[in-house]
Short mmCIF file of C-alpha atoms in Angstrom, two decimals:
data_model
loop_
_atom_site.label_atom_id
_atom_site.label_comp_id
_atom_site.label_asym_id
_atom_site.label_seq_id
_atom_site.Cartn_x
_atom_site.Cartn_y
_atom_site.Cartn_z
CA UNK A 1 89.04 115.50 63.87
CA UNK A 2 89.18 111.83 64.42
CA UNK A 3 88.71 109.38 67.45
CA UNK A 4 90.95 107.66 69.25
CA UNK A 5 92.53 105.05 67.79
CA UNK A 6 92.04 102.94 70.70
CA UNK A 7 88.08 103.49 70.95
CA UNK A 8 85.73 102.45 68.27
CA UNK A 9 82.00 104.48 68.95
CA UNK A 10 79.04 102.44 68.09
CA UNK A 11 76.80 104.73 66.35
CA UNK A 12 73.04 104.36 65.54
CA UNK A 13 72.11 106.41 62.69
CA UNK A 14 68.00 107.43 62.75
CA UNK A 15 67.15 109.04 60.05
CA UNK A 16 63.81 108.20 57.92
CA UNK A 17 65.40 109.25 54.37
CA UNK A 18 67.66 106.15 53.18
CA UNK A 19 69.84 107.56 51.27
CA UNK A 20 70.49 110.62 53.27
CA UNK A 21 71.13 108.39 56.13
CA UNK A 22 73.63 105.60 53.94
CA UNK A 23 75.43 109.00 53.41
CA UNK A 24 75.87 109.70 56.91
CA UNK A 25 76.54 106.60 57.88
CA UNK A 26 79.13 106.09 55.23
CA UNK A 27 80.75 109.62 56.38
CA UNK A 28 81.27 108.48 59.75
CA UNK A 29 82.76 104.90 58.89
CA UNK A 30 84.99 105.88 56.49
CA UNK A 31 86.13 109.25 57.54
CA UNK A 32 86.11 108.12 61.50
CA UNK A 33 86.64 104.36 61.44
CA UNK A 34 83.26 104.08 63.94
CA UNK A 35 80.73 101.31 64.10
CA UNK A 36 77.51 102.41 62.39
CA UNK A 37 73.98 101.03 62.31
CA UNK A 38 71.13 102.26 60.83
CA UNK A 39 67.68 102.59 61.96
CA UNK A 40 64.58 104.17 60.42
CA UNK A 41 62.17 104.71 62.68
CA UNK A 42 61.54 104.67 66.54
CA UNK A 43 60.58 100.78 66.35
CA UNK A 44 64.14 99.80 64.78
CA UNK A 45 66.40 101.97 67.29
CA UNK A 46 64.30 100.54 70.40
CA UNK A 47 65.16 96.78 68.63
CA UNK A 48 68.71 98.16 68.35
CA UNK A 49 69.05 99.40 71.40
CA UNK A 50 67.96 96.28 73.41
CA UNK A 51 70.68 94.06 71.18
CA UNK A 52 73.40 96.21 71.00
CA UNK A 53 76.05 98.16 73.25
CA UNK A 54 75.13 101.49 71.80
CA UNK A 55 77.51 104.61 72.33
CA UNK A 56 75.21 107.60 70.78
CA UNK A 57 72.47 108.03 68.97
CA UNK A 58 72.15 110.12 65.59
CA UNK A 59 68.44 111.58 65.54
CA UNK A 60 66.86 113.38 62.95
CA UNK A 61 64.56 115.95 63.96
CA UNK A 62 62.11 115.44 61.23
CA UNK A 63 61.00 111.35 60.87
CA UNK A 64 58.28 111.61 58.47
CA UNK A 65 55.18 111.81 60.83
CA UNK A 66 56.95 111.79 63.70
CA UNK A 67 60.06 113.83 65.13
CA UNK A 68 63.07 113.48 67.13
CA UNK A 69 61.66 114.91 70.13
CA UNK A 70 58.30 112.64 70.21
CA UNK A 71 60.76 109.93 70.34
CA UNK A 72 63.56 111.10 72.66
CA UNK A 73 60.16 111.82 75.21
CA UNK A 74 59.02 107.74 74.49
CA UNK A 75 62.35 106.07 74.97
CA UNK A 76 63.16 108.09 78.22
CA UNK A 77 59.66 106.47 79.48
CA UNK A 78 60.70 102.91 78.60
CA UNK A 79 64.39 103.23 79.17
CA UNK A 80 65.92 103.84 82.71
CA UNK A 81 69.12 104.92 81.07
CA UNK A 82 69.61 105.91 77.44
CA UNK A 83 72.90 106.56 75.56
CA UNK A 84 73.90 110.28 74.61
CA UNK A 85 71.83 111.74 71.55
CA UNK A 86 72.79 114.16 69.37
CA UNK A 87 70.31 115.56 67.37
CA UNK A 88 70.70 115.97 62.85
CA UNK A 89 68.46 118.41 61.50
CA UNK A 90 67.76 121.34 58.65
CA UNK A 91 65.89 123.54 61.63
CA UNK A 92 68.38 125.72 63.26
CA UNK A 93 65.75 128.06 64.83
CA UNK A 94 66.71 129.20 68.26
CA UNK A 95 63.52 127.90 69.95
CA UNK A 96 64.06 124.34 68.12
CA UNK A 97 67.43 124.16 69.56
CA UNK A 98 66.44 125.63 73.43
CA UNK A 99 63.33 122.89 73.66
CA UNK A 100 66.70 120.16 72.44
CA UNK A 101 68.45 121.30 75.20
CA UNK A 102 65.82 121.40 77.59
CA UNK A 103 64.79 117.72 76.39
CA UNK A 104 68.46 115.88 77.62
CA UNK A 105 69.62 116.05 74.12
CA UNK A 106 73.86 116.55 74.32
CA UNK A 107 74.18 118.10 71.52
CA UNK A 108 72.31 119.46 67.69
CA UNK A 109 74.17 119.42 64.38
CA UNK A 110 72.72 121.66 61.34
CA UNK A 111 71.85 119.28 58.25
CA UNK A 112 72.56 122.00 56.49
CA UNK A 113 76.59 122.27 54.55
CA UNK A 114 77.21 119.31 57.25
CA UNK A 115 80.96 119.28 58.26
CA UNK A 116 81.99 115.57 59.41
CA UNK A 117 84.55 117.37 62.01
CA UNK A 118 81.30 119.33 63.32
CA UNK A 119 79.48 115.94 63.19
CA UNK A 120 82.39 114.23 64.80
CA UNK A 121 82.83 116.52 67.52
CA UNK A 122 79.56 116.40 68.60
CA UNK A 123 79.34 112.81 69.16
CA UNK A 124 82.59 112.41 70.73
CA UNK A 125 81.76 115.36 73.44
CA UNK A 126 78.17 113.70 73.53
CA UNK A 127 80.18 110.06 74.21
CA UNK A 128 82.46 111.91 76.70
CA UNK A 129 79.60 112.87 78.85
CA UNK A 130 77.83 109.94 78.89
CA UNK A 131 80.64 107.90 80.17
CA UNK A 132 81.19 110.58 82.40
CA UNK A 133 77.53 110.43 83.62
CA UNK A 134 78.21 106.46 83.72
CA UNK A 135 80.70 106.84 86.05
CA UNK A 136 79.04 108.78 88.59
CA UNK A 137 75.69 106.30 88.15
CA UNK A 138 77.92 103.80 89.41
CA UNK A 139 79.53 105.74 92.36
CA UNK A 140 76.35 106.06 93.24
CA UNK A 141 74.87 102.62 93.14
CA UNK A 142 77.83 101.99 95.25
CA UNK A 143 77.23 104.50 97.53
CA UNK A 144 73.73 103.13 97.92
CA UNK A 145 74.53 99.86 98.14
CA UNK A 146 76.99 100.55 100.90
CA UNK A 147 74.62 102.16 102.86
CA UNK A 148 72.15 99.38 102.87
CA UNK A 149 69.46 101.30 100.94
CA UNK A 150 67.63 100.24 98.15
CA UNK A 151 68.63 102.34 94.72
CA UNK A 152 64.79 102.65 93.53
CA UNK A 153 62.82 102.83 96.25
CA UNK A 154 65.84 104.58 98.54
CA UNK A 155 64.11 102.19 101.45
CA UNK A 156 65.97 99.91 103.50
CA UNK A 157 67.52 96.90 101.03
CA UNK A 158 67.83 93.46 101.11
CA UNK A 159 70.99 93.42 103.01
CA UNK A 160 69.50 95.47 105.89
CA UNK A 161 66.03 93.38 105.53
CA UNK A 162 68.02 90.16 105.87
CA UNK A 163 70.35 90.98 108.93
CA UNK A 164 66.72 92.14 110.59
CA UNK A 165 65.64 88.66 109.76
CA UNK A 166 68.22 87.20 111.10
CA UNK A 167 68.23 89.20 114.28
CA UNK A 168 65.18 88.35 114.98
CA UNK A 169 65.31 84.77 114.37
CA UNK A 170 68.01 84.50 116.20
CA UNK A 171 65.86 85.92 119.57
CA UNK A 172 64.40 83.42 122.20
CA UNK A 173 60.77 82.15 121.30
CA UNK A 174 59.19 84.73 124.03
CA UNK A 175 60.77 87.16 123.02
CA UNK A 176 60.22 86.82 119.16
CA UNK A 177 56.48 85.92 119.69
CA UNK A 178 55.85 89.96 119.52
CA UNK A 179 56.82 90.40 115.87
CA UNK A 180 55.10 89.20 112.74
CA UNK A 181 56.23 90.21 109.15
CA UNK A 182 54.36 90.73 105.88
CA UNK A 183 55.25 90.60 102.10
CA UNK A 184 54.13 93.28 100.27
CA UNK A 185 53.71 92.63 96.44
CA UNK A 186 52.55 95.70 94.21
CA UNK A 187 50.68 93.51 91.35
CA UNK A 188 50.80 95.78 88.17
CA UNK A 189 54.81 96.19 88.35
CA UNK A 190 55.05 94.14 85.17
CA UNK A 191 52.11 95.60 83.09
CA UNK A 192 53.52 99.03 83.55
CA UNK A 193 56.94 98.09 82.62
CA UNK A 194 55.66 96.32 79.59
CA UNK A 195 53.27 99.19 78.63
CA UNK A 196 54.89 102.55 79.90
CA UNK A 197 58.30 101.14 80.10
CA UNK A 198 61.15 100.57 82.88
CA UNK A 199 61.35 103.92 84.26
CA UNK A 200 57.80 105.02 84.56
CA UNK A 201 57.51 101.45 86.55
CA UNK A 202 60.34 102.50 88.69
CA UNK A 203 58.64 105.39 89.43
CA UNK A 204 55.49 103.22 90.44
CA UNK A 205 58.11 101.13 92.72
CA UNK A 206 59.09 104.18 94.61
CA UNK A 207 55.77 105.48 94.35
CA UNK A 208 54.33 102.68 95.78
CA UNK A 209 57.06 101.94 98.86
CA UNK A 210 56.68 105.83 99.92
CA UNK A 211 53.02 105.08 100.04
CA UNK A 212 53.76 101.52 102.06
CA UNK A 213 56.39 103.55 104.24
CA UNK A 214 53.88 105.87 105.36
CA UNK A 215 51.39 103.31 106.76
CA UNK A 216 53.58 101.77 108.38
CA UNK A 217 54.30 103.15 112.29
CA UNK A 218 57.44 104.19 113.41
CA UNK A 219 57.94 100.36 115.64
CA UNK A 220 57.91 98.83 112.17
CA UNK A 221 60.92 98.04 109.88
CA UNK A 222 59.81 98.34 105.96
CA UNK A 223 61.59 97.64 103.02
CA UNK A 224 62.29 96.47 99.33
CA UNK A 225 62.62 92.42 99.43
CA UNK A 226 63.45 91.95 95.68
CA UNK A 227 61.74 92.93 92.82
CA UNK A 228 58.00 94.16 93.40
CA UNK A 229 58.06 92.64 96.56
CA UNK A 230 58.57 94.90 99.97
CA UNK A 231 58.62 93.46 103.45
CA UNK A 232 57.95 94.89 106.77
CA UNK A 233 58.22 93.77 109.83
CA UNK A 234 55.45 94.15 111.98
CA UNK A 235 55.70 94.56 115.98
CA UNK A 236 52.62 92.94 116.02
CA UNK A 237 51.92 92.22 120.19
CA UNK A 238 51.43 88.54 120.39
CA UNK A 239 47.93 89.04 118.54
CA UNK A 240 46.75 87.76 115.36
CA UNK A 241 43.58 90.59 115.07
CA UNK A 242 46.82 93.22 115.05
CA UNK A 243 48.54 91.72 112.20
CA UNK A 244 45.34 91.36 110.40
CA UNK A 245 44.52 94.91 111.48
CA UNK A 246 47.48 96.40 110.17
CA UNK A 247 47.12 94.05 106.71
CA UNK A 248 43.94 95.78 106.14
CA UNK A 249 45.22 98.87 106.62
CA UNK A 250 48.08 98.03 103.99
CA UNK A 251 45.72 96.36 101.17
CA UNK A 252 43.05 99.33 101.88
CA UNK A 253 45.87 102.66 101.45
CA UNK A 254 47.75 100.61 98.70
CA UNK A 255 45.08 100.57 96.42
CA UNK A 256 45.04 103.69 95.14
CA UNK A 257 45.25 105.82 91.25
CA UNK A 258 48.69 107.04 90.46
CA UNK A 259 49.76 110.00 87.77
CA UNK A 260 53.18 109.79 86.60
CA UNK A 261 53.37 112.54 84.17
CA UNK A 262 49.97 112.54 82.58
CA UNK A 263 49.46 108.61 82.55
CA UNK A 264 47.22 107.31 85.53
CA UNK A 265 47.85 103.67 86.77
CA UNK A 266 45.83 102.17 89.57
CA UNK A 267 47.96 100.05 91.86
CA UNK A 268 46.71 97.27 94.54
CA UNK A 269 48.98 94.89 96.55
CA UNK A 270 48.89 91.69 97.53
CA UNK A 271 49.78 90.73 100.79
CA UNK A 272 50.64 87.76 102.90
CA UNK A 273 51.38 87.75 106.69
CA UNK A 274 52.37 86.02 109.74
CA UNK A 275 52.82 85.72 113.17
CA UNK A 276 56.60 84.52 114.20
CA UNK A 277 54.74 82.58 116.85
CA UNK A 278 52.95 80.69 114.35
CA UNK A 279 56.46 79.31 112.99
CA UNK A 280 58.73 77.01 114.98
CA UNK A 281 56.82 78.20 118.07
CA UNK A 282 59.08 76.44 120.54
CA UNK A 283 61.68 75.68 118.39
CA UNK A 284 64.54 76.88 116.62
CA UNK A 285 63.60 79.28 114.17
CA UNK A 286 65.85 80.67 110.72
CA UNK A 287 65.19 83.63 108.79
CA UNK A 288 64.35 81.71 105.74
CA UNK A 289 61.53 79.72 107.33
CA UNK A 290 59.48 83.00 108.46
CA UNK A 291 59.83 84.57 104.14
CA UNK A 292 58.53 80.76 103.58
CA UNK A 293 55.78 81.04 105.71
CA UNK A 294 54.85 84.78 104.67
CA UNK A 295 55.10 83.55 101.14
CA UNK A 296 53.01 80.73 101.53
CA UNK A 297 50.02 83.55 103.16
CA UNK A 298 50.86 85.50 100.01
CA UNK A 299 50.29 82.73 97.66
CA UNK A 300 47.40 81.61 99.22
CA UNK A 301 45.69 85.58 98.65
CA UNK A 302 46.76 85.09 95.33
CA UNK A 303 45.37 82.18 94.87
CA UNK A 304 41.51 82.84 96.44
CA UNK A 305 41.55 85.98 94.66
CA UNK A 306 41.68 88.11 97.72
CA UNK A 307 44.21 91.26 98.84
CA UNK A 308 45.74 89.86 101.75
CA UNK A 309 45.99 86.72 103.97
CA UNK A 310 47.41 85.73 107.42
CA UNK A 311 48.45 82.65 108.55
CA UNK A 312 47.13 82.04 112.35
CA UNK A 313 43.89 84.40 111.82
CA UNK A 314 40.52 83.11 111.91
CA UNK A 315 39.62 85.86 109.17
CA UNK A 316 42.76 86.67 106.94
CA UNK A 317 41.18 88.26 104.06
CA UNK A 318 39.74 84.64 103.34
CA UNK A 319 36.50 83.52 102.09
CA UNK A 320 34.24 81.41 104.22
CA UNK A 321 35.22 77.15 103.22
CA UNK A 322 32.93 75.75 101.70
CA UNK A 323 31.42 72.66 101.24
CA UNK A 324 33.12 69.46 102.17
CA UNK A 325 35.43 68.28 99.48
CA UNK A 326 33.43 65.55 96.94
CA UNK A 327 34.68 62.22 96.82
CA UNK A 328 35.78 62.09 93.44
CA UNK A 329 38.54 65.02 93.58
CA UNK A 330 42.13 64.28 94.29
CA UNK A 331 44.33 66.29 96.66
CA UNK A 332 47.60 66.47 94.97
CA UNK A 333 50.69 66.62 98.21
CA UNK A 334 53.01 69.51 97.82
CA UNK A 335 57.33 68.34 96.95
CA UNK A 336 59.66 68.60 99.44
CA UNK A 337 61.64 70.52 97.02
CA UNK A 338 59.34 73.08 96.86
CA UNK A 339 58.71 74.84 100.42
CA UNK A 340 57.16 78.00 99.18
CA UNK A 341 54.29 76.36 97.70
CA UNK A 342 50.72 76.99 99.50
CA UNK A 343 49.28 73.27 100.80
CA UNK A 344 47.94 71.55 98.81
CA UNK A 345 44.83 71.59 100.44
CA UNK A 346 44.61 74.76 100.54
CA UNK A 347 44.85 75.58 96.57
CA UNK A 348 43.35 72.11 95.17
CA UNK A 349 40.40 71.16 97.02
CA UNK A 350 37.18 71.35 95.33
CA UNK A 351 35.14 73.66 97.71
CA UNK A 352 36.66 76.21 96.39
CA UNK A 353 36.03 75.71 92.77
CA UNK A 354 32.91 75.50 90.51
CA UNK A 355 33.39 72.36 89.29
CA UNK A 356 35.05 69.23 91.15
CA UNK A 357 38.28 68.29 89.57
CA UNK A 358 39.86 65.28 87.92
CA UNK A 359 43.04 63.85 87.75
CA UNK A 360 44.08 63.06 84.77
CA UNK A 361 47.74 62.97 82.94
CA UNK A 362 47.78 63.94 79.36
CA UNK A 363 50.56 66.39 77.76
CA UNK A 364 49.27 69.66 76.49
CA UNK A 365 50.60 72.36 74.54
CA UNK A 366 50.61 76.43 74.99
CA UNK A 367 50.55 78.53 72.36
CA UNK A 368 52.02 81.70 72.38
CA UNK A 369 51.72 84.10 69.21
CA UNK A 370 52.21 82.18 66.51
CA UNK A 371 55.55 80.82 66.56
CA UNK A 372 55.83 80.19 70.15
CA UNK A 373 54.54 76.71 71.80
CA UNK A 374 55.23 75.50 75.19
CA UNK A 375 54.62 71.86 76.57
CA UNK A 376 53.12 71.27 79.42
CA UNK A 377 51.30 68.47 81.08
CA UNK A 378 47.77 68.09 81.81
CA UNK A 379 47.24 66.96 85.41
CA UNK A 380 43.91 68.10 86.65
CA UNK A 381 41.05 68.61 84.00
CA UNK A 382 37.24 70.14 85.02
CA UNK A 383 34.26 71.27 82.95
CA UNK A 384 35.69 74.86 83.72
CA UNK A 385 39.57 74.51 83.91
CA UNK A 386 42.41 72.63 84.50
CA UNK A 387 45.84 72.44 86.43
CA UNK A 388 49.03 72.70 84.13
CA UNK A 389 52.65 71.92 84.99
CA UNK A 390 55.43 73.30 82.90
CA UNK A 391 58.95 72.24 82.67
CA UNK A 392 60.62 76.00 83.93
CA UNK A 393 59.74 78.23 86.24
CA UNK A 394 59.53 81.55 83.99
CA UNK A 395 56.12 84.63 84.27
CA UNK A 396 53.31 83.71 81.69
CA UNK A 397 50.78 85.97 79.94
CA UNK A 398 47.61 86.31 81.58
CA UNK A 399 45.86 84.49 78.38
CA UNK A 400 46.88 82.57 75.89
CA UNK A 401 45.46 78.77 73.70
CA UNK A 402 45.78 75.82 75.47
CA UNK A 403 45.55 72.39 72.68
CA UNK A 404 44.90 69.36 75.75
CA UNK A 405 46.17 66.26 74.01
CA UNK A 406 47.86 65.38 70.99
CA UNK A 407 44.97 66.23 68.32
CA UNK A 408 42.72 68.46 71.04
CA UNK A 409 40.65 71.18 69.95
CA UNK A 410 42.19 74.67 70.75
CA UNK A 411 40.83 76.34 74.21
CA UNK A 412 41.71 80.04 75.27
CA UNK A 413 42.25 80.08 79.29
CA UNK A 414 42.78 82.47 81.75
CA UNK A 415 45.51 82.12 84.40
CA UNK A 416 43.90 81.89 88.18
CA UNK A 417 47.14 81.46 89.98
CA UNK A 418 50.85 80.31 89.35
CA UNK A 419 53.17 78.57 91.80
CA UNK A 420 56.59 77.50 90.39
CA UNK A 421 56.07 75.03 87.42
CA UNK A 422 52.29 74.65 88.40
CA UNK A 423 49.45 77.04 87.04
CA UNK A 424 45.65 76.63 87.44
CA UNK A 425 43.96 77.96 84.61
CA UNK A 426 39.97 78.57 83.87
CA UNK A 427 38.25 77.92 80.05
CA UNK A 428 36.94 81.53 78.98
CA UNK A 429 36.24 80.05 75.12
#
């Protein structure tokens, strides 16, 4: 029984026995004309997966101290979607092939007097339904797209978010002085996907908007933004103690422990409001500037260290300032070019640092792993940190060496805050 002449499956054979698996492999290229690779353990099919259209996967039951199933269970954690498996094996107890089933896996060839039409029709069936299933994935991220609704979080989308925007931009100043809006960031979204993988951290999404969605009341409009960011928007009555009321609320019943099948993750937001009144109060007003202005609120919590802040309220979530700046520390003025960027002097100044700050402009280098260096520039330098400025805007890890000059000694730092190309960072060696 042979494919179509037209397709040509891309196979992964995983199989922790090299010869046994050459075998197969050769079997299904030469009988079948398909695309093999070969993989002997879980880390080499995850590297295959993420570099290669994959059709089906071939798993052995039995990988040395490990077994298919362990691994079918792990890659369903860190993949959303994975392509059809059928499962290669010498166990063709009842029980071994009713916990396959129950698992996802399409379909379970015997090891044992292996046929290559059994083999072959096992994968093509198990290719059939996956493209099958790919079809109706798509339907539905049409459906769900036409409907406005975000495919994760199944809360209002961006589409639906933006014409709100817009609508209420587009209202008289009086009558858009009511309303505020908040963004809503959930800050481990990253570390879970990294960790527990992409659809345990889409779980933690939806987890995390169903939460937001229920502390919000039924005047407000709440939704997914774009990535881990939600926005609602806030009838708010004129009054900056509401908006900071109802921030509170958010930061206090979004911090909270989460089980997703036996792994607890605590989750916290970050949060930055404000007032449509507080932008273009008398003028005209465009959706854009109000997600500049919230962003700028949420950058600024990020910043101080603090779960929310609102622009317009005496309190905000802020610390009390400080000292007056000392005369030796220079306030650097924010680009034109980059609007979303707090003030600058309301993330430079040196009241709200341990030690003042110095400019200074030397070029730096960041080291990441041991192949990896970035360069950066040097442009504020304390006893207890510096400001950096990178070439591209791209996430960085929490730690890494920082070398400060051309023949500097090594330092390991600790990111404080990151906006665009800049990053403030703190020595912790």
């Amino acid at each position: 029984m042979k494919q179509d002449a037209n397709v040509r499956h891309s196979v992964v054979v995983v199989d922790d026995d090299p010869v046994y698996r050459s075998f197969v492999s050769l079997l299904l290229t030469k009988k079948a004309g398909i695309d093999v690779l070969e993989a002997s353990c879980e880390d080499d099919l995850v590297e295959i997966i993420n570099q290669n259209s994959v059709d089906c996967i071939l798993l052995d039951y039995n990988l040395g101290t490990d077994n298919g199933f362990s691994v079918k269970e792990r890659l369903s954690s860190r993949f959303p979607v994975l392509p059809p498996i059928v499962m290669l094996t010498g166990d063709g107890r009842e029980r071994t092939v009713i916990r396959a089933l129950r698992l996802g896996i399409d379909d379970y060839v015997s090891k044992r007097d292996l046929k290559v039409e059994d083999l072959l029709s096992a994968i093509n069936h198990a290719v059939a339904k996956g493209r099958k299933d790919q079809l109706a994935r798509a339907e539905y991220q049409r459906l769900v797209h036409a409907s406005g609704l975000d495919p994760v979080t199944r809360l209002p989308g961006r589409t639906q978010l933006d014409d709100r925007l817009a609508h209420l931009a587009a209202l008289p100043p009086r009558s858009r002085a009511g309303y505020a809006i908040a963004l809503i960031q959930m800050n481990e979204l990253e570390d879970i996907n990294t960790s527990l993988g992409l659809k345990v951290g889409d779980q933690a999404l939806r987890a995390f908007g169903e939460r937001l969605q229920q502390l919000t009341r039924a005047s407000d409009v709440c939704g997914r933004f774009a990535g881990r960011t939600f926005l609602v928007i806030i009838d708010a009555r004129s009054s900056p103690d509401v908006l900071d009321g109802v921030c509170r609320r958010f930061a206090d019943g979004l911090t909270y422990r989460l089980d997703i099948d036996a792994v607890g993750v605590d989750l916290s937001p970050r949060i930055g409001g404000v007032l449509c009144s507080h932008v273009a109060p008398h003028g005209v007003l465009i959706a854009a500037d109000l997600i500049r202005a919230a962003q700028h609120a949420l950058d600024v919590a990020r910043v101080e260290g603090v779960p929310f802040h609102v622009l317009g309220s005496p309190g905000g979530g802020m610390p009390e300032p400080a000292a007056p700046e000392a005369p030796n520390t220079v306030i650097e003025q924010s680009e034109p070019d980059t609007p979303s960027r707090p003030a600058a002097d309301q993330l430079r100044t040196s009241d709200r640092r341990a030690n003042p700050r110095h400019r200074v402009l030397k070029r730096g280098r960041i080291l990441l792993g041991t192949n990896s260096v970035i360069d950066c520039a040097v442009r504020n330098l304390s006893d207890s940190g510096a400001g950096l400025r990178i070439d591209a805007i791209f996430p960085m890890p929490r730690e890494f060496d920082l070398v400060i000059g051309e023949s500097g000694a090594k330092r390991r730092v600790r990111i404080q805050w990151q906006v665009g190309n800049d990053l403030g960072v703190v020595f912790i060696a």
